[in-house]
Coordinates of N, CA and C in Angstrom, one line a residue:
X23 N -5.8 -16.8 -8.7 CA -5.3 -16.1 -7.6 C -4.8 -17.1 -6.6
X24 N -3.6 -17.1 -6.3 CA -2.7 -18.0 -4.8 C -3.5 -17.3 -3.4
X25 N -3.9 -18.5 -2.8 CA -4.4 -17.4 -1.4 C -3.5 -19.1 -0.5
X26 N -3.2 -18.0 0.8 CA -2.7 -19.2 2.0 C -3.0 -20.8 1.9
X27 N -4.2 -21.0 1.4 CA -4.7 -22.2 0.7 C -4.1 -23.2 0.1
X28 N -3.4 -22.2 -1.2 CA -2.5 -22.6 -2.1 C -1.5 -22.7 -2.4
X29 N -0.8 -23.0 -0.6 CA 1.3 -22.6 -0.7 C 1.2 -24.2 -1.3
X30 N 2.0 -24.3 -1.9 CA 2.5 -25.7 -2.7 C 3.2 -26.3 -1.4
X31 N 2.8 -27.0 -1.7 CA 3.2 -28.4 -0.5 C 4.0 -30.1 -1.5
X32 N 4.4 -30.5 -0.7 CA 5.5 -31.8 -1.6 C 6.0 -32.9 -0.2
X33 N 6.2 -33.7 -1.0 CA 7.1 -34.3 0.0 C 8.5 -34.1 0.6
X34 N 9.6 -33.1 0.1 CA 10.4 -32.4 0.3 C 10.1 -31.5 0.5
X35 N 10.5 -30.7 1.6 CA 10.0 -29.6 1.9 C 9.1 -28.7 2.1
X36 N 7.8 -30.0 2.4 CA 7.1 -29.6 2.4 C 6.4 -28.8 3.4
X37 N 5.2 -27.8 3.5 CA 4.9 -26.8 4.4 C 4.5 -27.9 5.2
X38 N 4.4 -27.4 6.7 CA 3.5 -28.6 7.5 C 2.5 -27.4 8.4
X39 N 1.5 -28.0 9.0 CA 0.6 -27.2 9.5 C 0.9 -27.2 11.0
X40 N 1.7 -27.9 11.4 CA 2.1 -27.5 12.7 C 3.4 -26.2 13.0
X41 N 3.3 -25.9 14.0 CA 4.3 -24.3 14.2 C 3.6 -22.9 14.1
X42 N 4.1 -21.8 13.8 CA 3.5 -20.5 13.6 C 3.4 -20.2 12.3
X43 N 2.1 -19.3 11.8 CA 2.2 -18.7 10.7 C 3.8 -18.2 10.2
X44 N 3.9 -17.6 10.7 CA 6.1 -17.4 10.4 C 6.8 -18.0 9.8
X45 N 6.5 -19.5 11.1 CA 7.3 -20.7 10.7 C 6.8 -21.2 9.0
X46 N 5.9 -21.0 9.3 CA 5.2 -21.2 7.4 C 5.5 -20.8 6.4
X47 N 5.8 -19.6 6.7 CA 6.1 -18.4 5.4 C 7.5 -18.6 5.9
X48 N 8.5 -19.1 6.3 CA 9.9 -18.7 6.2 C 10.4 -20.5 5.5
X49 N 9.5 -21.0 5.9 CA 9.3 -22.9 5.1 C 9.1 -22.5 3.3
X50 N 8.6 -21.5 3.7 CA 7.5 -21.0 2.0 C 9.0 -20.4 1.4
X51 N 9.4 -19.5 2.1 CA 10.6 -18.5 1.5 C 11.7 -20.2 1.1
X52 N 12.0 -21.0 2.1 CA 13.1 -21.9 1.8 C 12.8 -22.3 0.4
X53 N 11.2 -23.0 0.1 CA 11.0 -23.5 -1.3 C 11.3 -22.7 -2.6
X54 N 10.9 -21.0 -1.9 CA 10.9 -20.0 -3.1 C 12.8 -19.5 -3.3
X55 N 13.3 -19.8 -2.2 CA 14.8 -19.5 -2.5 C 15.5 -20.5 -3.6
X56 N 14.8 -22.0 -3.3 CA 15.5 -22.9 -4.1 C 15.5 -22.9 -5.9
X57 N 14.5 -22.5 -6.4 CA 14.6 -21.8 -7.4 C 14.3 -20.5 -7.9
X58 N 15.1 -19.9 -6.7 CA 15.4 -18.4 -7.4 C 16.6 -17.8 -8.3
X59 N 16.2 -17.0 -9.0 CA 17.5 -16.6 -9.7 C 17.8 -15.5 -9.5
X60 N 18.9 -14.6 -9.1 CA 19.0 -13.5 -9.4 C 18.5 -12.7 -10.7
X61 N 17.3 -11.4 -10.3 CA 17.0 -11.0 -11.6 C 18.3 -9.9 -12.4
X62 N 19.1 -9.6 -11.3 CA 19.9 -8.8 -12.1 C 19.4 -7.4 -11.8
X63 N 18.6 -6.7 -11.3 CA 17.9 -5.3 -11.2 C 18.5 -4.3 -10.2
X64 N 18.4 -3.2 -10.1 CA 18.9 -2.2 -9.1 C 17.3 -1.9 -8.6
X65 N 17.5 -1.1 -7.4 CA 16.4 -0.4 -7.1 C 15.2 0.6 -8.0
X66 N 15.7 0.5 -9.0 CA 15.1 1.9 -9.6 C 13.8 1.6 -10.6
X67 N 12.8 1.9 -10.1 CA 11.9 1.0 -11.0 C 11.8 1.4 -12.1
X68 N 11.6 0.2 -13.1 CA 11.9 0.0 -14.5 C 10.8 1.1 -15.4
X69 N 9.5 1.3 -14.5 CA 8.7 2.4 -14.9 C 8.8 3.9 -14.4
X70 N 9.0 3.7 -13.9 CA 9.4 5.5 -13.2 C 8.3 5.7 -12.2
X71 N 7.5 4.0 -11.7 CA 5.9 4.8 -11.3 C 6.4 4.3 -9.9
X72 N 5.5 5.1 -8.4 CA 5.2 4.7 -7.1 C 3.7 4.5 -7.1
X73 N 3.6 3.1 -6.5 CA 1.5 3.1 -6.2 C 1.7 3.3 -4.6
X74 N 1.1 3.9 -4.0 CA 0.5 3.9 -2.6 C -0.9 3.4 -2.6
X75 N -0.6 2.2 -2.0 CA -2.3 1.4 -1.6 C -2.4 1.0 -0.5
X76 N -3.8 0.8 -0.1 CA -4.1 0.3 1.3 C -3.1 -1.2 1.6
X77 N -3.7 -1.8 2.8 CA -2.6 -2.5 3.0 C -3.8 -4.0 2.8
X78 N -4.8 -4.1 2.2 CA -5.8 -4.6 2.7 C -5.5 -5.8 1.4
X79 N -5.8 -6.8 2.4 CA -4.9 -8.5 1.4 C -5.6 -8.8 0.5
X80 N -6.9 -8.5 0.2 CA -7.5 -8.4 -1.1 C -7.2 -7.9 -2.0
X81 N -5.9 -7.1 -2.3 CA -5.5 -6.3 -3.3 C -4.3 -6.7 -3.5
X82 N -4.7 -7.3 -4.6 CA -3.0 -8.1 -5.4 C -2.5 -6.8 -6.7
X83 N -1.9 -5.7 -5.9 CA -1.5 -4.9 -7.0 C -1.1 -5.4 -8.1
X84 N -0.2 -6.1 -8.3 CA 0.8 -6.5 -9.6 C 0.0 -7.1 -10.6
X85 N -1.0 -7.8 -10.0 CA -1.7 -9.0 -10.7 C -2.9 -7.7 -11.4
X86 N -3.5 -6.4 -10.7 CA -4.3 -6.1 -10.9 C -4.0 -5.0 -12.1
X87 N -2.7 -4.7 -11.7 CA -2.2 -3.6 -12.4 C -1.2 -4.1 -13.9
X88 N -1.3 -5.5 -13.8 CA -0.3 -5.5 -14.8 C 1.3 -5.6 -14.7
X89 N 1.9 -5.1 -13.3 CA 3.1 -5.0 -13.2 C 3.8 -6.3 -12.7
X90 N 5.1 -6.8 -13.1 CA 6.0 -7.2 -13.0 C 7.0 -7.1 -12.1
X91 N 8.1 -7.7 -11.5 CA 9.0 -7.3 -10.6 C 9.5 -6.4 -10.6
X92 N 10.2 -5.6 -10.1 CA 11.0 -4.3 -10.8 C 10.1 -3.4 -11.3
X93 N 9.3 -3.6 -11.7 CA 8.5 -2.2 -12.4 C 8.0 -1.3 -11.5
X94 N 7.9 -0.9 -10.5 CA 7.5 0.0 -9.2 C 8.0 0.1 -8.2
X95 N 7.8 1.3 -7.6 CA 7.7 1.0 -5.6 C 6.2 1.0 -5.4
X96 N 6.0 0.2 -4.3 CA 5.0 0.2 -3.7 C 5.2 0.1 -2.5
X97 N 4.2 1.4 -1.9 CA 3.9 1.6 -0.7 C 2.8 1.8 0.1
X98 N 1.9 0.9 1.4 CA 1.1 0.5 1.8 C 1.2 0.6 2.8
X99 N 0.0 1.4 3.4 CA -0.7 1.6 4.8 C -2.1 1.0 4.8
X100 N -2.3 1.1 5.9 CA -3.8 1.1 6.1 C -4.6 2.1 5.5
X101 N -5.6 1.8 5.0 CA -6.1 2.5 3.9 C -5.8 3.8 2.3
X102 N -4.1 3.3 2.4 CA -3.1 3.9 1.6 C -3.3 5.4 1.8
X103 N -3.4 5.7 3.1 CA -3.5 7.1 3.3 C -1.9 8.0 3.1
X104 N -2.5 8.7 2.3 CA -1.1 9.9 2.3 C -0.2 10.7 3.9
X105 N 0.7 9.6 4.7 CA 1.2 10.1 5.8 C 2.5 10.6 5.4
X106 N 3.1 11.4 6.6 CA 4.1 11.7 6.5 C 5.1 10.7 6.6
X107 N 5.3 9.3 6.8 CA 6.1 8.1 6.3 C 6.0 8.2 4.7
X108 N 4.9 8.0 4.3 CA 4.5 7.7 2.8 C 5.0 8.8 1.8
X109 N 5.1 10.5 2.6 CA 5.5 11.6 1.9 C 7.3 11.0 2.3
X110 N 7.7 10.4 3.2 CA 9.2 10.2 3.1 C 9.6 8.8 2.3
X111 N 8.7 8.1 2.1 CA 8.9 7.7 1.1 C 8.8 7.2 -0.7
X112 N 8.0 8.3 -0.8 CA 7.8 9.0 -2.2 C 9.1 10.0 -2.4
X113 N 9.4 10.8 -1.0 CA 10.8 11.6 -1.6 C 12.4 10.9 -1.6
X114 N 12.0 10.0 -1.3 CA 13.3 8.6 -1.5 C 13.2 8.1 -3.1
X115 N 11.9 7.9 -3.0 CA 11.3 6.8 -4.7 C 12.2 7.9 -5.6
X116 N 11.5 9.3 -5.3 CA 11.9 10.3 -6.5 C 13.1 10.6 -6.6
X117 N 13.5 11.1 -5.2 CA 15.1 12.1 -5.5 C 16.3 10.9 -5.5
X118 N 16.4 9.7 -5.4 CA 17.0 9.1 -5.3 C 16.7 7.9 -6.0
X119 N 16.0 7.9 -6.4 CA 15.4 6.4 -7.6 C 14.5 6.6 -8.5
X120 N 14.4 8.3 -8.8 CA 14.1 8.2 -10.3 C 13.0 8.1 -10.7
X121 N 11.4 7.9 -9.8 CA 10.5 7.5 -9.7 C 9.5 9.2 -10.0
X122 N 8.5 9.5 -11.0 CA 8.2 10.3 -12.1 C 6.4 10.4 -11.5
X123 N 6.2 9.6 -11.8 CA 5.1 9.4 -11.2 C 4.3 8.6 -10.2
X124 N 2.9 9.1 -9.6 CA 2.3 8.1 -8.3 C 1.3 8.2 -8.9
X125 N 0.7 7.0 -8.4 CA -0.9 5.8 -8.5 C -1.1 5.8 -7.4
X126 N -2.1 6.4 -6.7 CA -2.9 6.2 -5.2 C -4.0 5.2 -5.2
X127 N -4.0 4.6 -4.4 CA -5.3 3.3 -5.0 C -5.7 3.3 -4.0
X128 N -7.1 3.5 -3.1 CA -7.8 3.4 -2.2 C -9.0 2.5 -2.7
X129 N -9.4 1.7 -1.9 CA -10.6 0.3 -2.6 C -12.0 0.6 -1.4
X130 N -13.1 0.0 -2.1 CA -14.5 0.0 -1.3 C -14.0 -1.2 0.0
X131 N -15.3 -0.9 1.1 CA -14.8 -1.9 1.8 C -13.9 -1.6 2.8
X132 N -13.2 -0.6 2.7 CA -12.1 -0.4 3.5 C -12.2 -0.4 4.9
X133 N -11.6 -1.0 5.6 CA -11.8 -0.7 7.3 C -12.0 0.4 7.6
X134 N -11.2 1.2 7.4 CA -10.9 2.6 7.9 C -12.6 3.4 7.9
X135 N -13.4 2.8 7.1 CA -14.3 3.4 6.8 C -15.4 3.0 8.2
X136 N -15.1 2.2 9.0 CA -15.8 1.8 9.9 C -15.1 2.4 11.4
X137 N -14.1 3.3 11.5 CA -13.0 3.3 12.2 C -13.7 5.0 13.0
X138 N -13.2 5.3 13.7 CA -13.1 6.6 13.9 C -12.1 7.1 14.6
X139 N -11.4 8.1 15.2 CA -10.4 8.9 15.9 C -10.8 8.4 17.1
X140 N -11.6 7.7 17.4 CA -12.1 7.1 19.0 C -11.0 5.8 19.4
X141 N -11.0 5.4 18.2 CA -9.8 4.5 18.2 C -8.8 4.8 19.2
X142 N -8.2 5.6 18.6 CA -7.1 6.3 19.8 C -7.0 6.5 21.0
X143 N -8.5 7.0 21.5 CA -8.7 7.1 22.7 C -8.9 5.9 23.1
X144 N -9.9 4.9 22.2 CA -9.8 3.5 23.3 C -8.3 2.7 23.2
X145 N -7.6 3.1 22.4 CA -6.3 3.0 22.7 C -5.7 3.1 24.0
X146 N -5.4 4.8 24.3 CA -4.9 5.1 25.3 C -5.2 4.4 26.4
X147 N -6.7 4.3 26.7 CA -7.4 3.9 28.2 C -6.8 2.2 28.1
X148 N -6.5 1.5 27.2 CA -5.9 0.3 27.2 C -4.7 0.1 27.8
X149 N -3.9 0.9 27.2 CA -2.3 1.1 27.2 C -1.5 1.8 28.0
X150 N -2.5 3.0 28.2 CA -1.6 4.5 29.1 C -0.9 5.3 28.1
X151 N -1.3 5.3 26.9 CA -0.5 6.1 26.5 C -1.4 6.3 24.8
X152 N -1.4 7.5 24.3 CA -2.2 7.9 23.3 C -1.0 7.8 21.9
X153 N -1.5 7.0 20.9 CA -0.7 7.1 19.8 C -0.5 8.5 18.9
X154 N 0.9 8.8 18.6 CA 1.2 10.0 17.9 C 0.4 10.1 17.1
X155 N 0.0 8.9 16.1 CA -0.2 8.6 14.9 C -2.0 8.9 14.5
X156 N -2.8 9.7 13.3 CA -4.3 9.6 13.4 C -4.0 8.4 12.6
X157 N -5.8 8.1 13.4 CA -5.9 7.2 12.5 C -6.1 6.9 10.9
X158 N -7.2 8.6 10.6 CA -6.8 8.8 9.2 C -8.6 8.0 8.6
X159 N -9.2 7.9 9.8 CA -10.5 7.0 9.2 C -11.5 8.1 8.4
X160 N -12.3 7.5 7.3 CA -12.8 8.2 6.6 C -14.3 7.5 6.1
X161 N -15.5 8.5 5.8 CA -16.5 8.3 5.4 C -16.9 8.0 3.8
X162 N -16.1 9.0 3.0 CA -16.4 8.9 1.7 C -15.2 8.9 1.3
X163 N -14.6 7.6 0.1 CA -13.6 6.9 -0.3 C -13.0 8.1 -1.3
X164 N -14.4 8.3 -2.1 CA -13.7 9.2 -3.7 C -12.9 10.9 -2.6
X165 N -13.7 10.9 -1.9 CA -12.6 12.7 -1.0 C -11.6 12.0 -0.3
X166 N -11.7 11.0 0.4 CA -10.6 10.5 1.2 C -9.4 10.3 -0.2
X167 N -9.8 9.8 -1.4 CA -8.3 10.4 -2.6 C -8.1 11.1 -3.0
X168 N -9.0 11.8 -3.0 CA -9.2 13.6 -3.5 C -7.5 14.2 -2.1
X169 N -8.2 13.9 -1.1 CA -7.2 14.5 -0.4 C -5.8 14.3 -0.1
X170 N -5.5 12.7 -0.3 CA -4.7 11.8 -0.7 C -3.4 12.8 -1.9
X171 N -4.2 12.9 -3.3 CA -3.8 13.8 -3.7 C -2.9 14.9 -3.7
X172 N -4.0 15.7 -3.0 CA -3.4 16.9 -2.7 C -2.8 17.3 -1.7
X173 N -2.5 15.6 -0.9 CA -1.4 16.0 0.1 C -0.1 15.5 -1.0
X174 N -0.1 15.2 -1.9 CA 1.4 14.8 -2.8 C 1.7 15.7 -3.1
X175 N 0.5 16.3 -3.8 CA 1.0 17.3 -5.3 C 1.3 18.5 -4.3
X176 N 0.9 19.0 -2.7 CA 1.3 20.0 -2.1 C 2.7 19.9 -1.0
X177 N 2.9 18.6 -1.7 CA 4.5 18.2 -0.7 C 5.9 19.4 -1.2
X178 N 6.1 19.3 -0.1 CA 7.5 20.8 -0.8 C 8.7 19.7 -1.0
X179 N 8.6 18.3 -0.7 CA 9.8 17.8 -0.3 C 10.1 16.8 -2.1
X180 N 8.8 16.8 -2.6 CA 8.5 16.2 -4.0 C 9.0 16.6 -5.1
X181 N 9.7 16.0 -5.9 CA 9.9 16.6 -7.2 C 9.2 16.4 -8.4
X182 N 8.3 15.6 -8.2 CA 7.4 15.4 -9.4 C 6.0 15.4 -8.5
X183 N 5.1 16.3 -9.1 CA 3.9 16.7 -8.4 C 2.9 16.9 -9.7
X184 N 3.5 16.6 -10.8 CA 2.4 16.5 -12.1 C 1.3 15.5 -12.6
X185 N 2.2 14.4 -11.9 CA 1.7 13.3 -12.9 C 1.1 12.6 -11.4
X186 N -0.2 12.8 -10.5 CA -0.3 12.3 -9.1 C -1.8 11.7 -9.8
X187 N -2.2 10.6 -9.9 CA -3.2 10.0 -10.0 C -4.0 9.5 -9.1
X188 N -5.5 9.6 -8.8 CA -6.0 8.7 -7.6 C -7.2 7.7 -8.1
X189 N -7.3 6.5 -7.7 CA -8.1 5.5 -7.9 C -8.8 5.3 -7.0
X190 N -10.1 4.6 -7.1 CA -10.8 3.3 -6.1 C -11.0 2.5 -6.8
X191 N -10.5 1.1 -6.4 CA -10.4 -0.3 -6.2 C -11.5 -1.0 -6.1
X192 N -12.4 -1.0 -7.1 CA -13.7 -2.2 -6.4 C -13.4 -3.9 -6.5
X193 N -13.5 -4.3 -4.8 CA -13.1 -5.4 -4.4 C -14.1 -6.5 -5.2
X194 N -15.0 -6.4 -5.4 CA -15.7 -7.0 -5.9 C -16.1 -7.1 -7.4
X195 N -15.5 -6.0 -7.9 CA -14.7 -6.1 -9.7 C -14.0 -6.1 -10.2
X196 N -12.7 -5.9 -9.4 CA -11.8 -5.7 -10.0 C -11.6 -4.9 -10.2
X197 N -12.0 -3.7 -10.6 CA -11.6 -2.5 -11.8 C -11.7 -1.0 -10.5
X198 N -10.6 -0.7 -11.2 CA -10.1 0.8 -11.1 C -11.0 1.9 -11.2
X199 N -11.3 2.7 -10.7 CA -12.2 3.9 -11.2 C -11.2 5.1 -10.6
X200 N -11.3 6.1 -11.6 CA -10.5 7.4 -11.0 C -11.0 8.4 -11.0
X201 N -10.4 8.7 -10.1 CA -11.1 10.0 -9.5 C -10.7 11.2 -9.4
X202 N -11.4 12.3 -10.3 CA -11.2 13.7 -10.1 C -10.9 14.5 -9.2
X203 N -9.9 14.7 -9.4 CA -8.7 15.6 -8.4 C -10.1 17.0 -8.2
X204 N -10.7 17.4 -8.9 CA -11.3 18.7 -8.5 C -12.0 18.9 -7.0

């Protein structure tokens, strides 16, 4: 596994530890541009699949799932909750790129799980101003996909509502477990 630790460093171009994280990762992108190739790909993933997962940096989809460049969309929120962003863009993946089926992956551990709608309000009293947005925090992981779910497969805006799968992610094994839509 590559973690921040592990950006390759050299005497040409190399990362330096002074500047902003930014400045780091845009030093990082210069080394990764020098030998890039064009893959040659269009938007359309090579599998027909969309994953929605949390946004949480312990989760190396590709590496976890097997996938490759090109082989998906992937879309990530904080605790890969099913929002109305994420229903607009599953109806982009589908009607416009071909994309057949979704992988929801929600993992143990999750913040959200520690979170409540109070959020918001200690929001507002911060700010002056209350976010549109819930926060979407949840107690029990396997219903919080359950619902996940059945907010896809009940999208009117979707064209594929068959093939909707939901997972949890254990951070601590690696492995997938799925979860009964019932």
């Amino acid at each position: 596994m590559t973690t921040s630790a592990a950006v390759p460093t050299g005497s040409e171009g190399a990362i330096t530890s002074d500047g902003t994280v930014t400045d780091r990762l845009v030093e990082a992108n210069q080394q990764y541009a020098t030998a890039f190739t064009d893959p040659g790909m269009d938007a359309r993933p090579v599998l027909h699949v969309a994953v929605v997962a949390c946004m949480d940096a312990r989760l190396d989809l590709h590496a976890a799932l097997g996938l490759e460049l090109g082989d998906c969309h992937t879309i990530r929120n904080a605790g890969g909750v099913v929002t109305d962003d994420v229903i607009r863009s599953l109806t982009i993946s589908q009607r416009a790129l071909g994309t057949r089926s979704v992988v929801l992956i929600h993992h143990t551990g999750c913040g959200l799980e520690s979170l409540t709608e109070d959020f918001r309000h200690e929001l507002e009293m911060e700010v002056g101003q209350r976010p549109a947005w819930a926060v979407e925090s949840f107690r029990d992981v396997d219903q919080d996909v359950r619902q996940s779910m059945q907010r896809v497969r009940t999208s009117p805006f979707l064209l594929h509502t068959d093939n909707v799968r939901g997972f949890v992610f254990d951070v601590h094994t690696g492995l997938l477990r799925e979860i009964d839509p019932a």
